Short mmCIF file of C-alpha atoms and ligand atoms in Angstrom, two decimals:
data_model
loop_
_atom_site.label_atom_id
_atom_site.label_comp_id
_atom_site.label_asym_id
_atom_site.label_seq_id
_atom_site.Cartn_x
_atom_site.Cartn_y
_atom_site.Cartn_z
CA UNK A 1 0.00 0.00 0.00
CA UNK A 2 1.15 3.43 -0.69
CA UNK A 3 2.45 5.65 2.54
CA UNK A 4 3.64 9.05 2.97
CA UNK A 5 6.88 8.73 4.98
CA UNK A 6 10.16 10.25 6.62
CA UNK A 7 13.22 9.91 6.98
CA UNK A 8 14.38 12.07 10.37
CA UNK A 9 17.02 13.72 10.86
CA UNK A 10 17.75 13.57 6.78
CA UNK A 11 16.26 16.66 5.75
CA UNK A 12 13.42 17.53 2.74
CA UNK A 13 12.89 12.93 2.92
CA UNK A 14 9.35 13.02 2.68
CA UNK A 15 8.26 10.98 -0.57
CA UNK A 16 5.85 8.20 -1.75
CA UNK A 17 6.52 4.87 -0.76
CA UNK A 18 5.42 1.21 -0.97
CA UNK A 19 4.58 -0.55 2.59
CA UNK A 20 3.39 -3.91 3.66
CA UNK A 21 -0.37 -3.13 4.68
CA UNK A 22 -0.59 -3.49 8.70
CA UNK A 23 -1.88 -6.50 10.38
CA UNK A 24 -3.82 -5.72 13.49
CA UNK A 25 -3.58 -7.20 17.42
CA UNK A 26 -5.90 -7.82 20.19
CA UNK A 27 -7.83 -4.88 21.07
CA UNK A 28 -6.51 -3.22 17.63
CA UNK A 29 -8.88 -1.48 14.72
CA UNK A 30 -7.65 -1.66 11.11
CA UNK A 31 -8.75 1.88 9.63
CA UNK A 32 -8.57 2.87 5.83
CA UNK A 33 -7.85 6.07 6.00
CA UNK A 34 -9.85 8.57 4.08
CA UNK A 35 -8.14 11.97 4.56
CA UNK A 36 -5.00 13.69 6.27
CA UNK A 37 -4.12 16.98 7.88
CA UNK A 38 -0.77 18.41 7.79
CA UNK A 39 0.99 20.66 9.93
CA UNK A 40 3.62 22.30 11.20
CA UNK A 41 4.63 19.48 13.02
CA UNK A 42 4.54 17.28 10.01
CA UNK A 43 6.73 20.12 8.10
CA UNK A 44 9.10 19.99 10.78
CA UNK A 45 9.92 16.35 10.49
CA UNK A 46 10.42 16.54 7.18
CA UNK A 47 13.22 19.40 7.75
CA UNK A 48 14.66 16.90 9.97
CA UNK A 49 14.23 18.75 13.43
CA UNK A 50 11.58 16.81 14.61
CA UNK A 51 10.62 13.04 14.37
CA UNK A 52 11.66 9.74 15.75
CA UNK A 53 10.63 6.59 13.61
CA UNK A 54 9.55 3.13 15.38
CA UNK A 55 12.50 0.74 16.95
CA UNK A 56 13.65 -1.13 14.12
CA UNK A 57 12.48 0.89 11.22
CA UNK A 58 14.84 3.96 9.22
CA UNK A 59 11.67 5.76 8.35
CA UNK A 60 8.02 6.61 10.00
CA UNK A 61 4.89 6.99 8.39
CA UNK A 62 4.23 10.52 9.04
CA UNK A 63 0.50 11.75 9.47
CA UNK A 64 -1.49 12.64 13.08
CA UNK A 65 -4.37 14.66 11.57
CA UNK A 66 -6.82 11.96 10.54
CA UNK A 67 -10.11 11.09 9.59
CA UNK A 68 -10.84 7.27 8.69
CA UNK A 69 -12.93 4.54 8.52
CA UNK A 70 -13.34 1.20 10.33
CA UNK A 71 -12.22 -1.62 7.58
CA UNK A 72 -11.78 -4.81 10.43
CA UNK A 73 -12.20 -5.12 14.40
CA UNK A 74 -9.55 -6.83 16.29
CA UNK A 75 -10.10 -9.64 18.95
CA UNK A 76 -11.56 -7.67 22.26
CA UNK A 77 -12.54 -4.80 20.74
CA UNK A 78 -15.89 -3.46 21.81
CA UNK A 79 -17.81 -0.63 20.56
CA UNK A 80 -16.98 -0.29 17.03
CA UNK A 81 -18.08 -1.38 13.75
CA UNK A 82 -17.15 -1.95 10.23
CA UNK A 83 -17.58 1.25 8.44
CA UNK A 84 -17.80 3.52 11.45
CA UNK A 85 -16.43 6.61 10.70
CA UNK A 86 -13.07 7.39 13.37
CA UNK A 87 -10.68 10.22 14.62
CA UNK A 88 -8.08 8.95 15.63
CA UNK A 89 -6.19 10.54 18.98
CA UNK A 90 -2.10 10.82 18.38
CA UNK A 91 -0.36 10.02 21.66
CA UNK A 92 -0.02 6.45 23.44
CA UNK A 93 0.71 5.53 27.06
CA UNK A 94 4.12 5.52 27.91
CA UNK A 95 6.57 2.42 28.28
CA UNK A 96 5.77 2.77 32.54
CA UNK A 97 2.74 3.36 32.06
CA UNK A 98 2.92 6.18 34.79
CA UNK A 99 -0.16 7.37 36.60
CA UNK A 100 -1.55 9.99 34.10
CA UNK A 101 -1.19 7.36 30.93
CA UNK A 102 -3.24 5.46 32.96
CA UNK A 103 -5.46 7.45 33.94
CA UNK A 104 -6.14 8.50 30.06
CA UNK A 105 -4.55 11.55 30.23
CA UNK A 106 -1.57 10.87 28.19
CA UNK A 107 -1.42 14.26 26.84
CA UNK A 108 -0.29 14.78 30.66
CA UNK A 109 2.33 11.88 30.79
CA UNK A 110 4.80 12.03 33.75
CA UNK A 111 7.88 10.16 31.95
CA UNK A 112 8.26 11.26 28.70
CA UNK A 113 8.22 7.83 27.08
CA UNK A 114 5.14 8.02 25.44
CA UNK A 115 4.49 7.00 21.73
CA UNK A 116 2.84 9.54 19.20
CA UNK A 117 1.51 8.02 16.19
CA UNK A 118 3.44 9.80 12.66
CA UNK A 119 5.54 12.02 15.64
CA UNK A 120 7.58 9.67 17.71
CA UNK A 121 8.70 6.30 17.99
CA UNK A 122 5.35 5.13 16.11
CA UNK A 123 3.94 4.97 12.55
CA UNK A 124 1.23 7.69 11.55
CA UNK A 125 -2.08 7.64 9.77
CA UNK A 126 -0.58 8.80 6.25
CA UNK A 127 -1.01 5.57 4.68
CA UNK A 128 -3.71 3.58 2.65
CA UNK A 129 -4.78 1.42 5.51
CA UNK A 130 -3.78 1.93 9.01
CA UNK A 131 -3.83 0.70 12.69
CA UNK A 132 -5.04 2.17 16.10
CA UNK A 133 -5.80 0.74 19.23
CA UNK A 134 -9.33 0.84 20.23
CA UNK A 135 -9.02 2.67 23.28
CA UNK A 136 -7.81 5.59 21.42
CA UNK A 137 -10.50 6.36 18.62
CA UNK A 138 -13.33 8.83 18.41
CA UNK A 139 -16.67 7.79 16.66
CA UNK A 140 -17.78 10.82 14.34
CA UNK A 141 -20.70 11.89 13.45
CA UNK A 142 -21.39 11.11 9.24
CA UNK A 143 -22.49 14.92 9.61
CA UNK A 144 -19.27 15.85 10.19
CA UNK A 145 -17.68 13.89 7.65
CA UNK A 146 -16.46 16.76 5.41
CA UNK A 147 -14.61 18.72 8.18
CA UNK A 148 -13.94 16.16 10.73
CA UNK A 149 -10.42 16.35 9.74
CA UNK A 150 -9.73 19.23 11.56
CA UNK A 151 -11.00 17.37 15.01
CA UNK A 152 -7.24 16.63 15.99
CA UNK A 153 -6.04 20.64 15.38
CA UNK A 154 -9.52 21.66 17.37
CA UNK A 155 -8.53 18.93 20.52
CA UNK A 156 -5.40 20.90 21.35
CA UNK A 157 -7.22 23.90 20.87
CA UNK A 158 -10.00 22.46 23.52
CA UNK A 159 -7.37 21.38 25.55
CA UNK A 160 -5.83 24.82 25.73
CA UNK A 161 -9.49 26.73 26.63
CA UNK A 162 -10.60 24.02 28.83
CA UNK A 163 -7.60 23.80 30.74
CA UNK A 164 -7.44 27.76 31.05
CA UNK A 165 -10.86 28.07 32.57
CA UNK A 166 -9.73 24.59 35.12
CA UNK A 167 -6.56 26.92 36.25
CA UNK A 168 -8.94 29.80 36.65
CA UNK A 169 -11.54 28.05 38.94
CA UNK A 170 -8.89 29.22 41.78
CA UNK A 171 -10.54 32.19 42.02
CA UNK A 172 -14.06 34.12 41.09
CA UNK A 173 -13.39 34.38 37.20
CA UNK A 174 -16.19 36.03 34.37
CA UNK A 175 -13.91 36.40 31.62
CA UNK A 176 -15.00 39.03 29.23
CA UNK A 177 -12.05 39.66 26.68
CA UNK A 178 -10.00 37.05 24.71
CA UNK A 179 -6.70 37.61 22.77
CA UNK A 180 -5.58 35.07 20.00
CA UNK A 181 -2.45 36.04 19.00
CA UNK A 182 -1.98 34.19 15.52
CA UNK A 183 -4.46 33.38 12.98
CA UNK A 184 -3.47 30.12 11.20
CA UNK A 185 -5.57 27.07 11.69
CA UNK A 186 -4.94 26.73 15.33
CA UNK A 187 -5.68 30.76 16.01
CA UNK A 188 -8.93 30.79 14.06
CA UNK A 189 -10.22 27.46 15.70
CA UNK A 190 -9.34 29.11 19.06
CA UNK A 191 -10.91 32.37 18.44
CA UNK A 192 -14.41 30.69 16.96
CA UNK A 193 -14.61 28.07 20.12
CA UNK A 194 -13.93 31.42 22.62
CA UNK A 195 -16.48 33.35 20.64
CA UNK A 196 -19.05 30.20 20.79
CA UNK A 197 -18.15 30.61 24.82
CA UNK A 198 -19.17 33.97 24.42
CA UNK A 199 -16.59 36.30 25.06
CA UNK A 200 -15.45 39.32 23.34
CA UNK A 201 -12.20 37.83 21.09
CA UNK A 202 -9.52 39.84 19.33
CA UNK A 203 -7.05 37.74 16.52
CA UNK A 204 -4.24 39.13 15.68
CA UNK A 205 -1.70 38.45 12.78
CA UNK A 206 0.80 39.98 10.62
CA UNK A 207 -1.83 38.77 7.30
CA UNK A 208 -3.75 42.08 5.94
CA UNK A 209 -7.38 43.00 6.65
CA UNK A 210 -8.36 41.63 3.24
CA UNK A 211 -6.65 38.16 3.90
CA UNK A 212 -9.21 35.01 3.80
CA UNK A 213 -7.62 34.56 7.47
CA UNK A 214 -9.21 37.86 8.82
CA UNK A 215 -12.43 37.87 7.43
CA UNK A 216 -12.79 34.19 8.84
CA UNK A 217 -12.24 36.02 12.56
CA UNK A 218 -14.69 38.95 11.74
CA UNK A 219 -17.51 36.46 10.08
CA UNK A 220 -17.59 35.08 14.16
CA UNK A 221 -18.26 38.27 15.50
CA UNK A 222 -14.53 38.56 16.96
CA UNK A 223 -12.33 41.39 15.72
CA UNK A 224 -8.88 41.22 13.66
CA UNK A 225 -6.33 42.91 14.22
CA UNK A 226 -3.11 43.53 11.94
CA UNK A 227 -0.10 43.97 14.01
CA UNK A 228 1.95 45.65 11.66
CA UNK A 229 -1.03 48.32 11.51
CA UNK A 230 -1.32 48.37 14.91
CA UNK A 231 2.02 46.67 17.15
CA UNK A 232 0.26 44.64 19.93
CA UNK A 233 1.82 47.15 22.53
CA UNK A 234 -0.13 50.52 20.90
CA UNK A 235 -3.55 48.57 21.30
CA UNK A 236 -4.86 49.79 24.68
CA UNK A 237 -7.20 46.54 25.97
CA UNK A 238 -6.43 44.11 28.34
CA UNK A 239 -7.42 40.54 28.59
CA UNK A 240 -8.79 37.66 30.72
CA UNK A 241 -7.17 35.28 28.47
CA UNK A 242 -5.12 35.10 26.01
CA UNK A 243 -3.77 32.30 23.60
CA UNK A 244 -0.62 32.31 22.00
CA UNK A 245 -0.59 30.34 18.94
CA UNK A 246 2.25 31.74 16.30
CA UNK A 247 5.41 30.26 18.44
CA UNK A 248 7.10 33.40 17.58
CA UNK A 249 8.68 34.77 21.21
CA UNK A 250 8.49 38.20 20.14
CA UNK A 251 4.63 37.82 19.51
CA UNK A 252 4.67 36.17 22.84
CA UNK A 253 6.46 39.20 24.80
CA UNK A 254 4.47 41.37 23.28
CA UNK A 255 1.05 39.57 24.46
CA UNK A 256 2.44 40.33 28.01
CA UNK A 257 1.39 43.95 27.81
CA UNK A 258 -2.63 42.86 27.52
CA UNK A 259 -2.94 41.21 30.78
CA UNK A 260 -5.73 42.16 32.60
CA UNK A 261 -5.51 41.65 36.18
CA UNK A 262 -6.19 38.20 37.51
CA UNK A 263 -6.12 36.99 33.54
CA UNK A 264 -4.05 33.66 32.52
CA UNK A 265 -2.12 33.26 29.01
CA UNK A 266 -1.49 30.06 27.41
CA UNK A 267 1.26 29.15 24.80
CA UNK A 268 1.45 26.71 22.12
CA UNK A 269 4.07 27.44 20.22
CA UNK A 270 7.46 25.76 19.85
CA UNK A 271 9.68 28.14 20.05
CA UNK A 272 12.83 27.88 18.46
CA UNK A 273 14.66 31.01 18.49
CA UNK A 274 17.34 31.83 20.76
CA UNK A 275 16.16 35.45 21.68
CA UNK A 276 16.98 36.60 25.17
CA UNK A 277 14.43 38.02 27.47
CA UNK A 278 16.49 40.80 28.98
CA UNK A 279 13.45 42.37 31.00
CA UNK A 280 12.46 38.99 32.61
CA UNK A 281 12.71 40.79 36.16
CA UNK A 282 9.24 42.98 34.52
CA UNK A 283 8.04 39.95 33.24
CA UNK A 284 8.13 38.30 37.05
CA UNK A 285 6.75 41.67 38.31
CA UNK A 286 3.84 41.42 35.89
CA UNK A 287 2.51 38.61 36.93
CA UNK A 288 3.36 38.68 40.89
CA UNK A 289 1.28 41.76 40.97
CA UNK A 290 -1.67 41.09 38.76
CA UNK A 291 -1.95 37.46 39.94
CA UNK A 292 -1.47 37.26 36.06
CA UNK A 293 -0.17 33.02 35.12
CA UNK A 294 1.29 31.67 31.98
CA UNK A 295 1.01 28.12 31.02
CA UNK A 296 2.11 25.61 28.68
CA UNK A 297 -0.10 22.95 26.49
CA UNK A 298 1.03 19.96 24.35
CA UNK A 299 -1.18 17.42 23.32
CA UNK A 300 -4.47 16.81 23.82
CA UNK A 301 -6.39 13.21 24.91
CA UNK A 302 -9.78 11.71 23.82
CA UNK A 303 -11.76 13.87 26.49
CA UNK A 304 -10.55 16.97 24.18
CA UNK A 305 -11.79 15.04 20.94
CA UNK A 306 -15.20 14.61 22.42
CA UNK A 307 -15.47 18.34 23.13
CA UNK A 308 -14.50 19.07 19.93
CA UNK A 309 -16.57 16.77 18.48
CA UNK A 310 -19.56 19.02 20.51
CA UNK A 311 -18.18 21.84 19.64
CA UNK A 312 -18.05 21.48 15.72
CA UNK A 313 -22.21 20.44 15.82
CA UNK A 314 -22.85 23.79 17.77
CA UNK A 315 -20.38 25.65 15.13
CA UNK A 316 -22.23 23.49 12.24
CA UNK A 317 -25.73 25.29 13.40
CA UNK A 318 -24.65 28.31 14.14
CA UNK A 319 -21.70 29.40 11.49
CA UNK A 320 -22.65 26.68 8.81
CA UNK A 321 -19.41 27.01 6.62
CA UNK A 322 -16.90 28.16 8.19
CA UNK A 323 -14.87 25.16 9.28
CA UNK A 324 -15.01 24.41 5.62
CA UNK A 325 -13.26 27.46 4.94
CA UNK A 326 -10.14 26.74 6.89
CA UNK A 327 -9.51 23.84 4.55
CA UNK A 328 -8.23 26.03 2.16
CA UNK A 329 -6.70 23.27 0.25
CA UNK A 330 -7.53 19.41 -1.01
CA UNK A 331 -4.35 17.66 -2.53
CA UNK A 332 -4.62 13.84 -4.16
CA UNK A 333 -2.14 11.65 -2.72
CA UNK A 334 -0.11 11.80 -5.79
CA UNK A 335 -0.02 15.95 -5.03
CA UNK A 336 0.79 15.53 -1.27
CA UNK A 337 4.68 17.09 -1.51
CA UNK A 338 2.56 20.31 -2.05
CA UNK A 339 1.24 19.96 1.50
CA UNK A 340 4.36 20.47 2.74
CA UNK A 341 5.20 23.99 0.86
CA UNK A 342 4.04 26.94 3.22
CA UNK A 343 3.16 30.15 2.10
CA UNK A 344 0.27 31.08 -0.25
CA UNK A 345 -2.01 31.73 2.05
CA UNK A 346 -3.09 28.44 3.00
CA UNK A 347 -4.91 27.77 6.28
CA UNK A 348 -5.22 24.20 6.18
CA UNK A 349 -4.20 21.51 3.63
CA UNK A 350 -5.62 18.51 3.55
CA UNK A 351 -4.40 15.30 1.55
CA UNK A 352 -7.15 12.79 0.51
CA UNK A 353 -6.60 8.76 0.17
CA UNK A 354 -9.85 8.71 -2.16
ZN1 ZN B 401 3.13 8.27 30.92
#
């Protein structure tokens, strides 16, 4: 069968290649996969900074955005049948099995040894047929079917809000005001899931007013902002939360000047560059005297796919198209290396199996 793979650490290894087609285990689902997401994540593997294939194997199967289909039901598997139409979640417990894994929150996992499918140290969805283990698959809606795909990109984004409101609960907290700073796929999913919470959202990103990317914000009642119109610093608001999705640090140091008192930020971003922080002391300051927190998310288990899964029926009813409009692009397998250009002003490209 045919299978998108990498090569980590080589760099640009991403090609076409021929696979044996998996057998499944006990308590395993075989899945044929109908479409694919890609990423930044996936990009990054394939520049050879990010990745780890399977013991034994030179390559992985890349691929963690998925939507598929349930072709054949291991031994012990309960809950599922043929034809059912699946999300898969990415991470797996880790080798210890440590007290979070087992508790399902692997997205919380204590050791680090965890297994992400397409990511590290197992295959990923990108293939004809694939495997998951029961345990870890999300039954979709067939109303859903056409933007489903984007469940796995909308789980961390659940994971993020839901987790900010948890770490809020030590205190009296009405949020009013939201600031997304970054408007790619992850930004916009953010700022329509804190507009369907109802709060007041601002997006901001460097993309101009006319982009696809800000008229997706304003069509959900949120504003957009341009930040090389106006530098996050000039814009006078302050926040309850805020959500920092571009990775960039400087985006994120500027963000710190829109706390509002008692307000929480958290980041998403992988953030490679080496810039140094020279005003950390003000940084400290800031959030000592506003009771102001910052906090990190990675991941996101099957509790954040069933929100999501929620979520996308409310945003079905009440902004009909508008996931669709993040897919901004629909590649056949044979097209896939185009997935992995960026630029053009894609939001979201998607890669379908047929
Ligand atoms: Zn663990």
């Amino acid at each position: 069968m045919k299978a998108i793979i990498a090569k980590p650490p080589e760099k640009n290894s991403v090609r076409l290649a021929e696979i044996p087609k998996p057998i499944i285990k006990k308590g395993e689902v075989l899945l044929k996969t109908l479409c694919l997401g890609i990423d930044g994540t996936d990009r990054e593997i394939n520049e050879g900074i990010y990745g780890t294939p399977p013991r034994g194997f030179d390559y992985i199967v890349l691929g963690h955005e998925a939507l598929a289909r349930v072709q054949e039901i291991g031994e012990q598997v309960e809950g599922f049948s043929e034809g059912d139409l699946v999300v898969p979640t990415v991470r797996r417990p880790c080798e210890e099995n440590c007290l979070n894994c087992r508790n399902g929150e692997t997205d919380m996992c204590l050791t680090g040894n965890y297994f992400e499918h397409g990511i590290y140290r197992l295959h990923g969805f990108a293939s004809e047929y694939t495997v998951s283990d029961a345990n870890f698959l999300v039954k979709v809606p067939e109303e859903l079917g056409d933007v489903a795909v984007l469940l796995e990109p909308l789980s961390i984004v659940e994971k993020a809000i839901s987790q900010s409101f948890k770490i809020q609960e030590r205190m009296a907290w009405q949020p009013k005001k939201a600031f997304v700073i970054g408007a790619g796929s992850l930004g916009l999913l953010a700022t329509v899931i804190l507009r369907l919470r109802g709060l007041e959202v601002y997006a901001a990103d460097i993309k101009d007013k006319g982009s696809l990317n800000a008229e997706i914000v304003r069509s959900v009642g949120a504003k957009y902002v341009n930040v090389r119109e106006s530098p996050i610093n000039t814009l006078g608001e302050k926040f309850d939360i805020l959500l920092e999705a571009t990775g960039r640090v400087e985006a994120a140091l500027a963000a710190l000047n829109l706390f509002g008192p008692d307000s929480v930020m958290c980041v998403l971003g992988i953030y490679r560059e080496e810039k140094a922080c020279q005003e950390f002391g003000r940084v400290l300051t800031n959030l000592v005297l506003g009771n102001r927190l910052i906090f990190g998310s990675v991941n996101s288990n099957k509790s954040h796919f069933e929100m999501g899964i929620k979520d996308m029926l409310e945003i079905k009813s009440k902004h009909e198209k508008i996931l669709d409009r993040l897919i901004t692009k629909k590649l056949n397998l044979a097209d896939f290396e185009q997935a992995f250009k960026v630029g053009g002003g894609d939001i979201k490209s998607i890669i379908s199996f047929g």
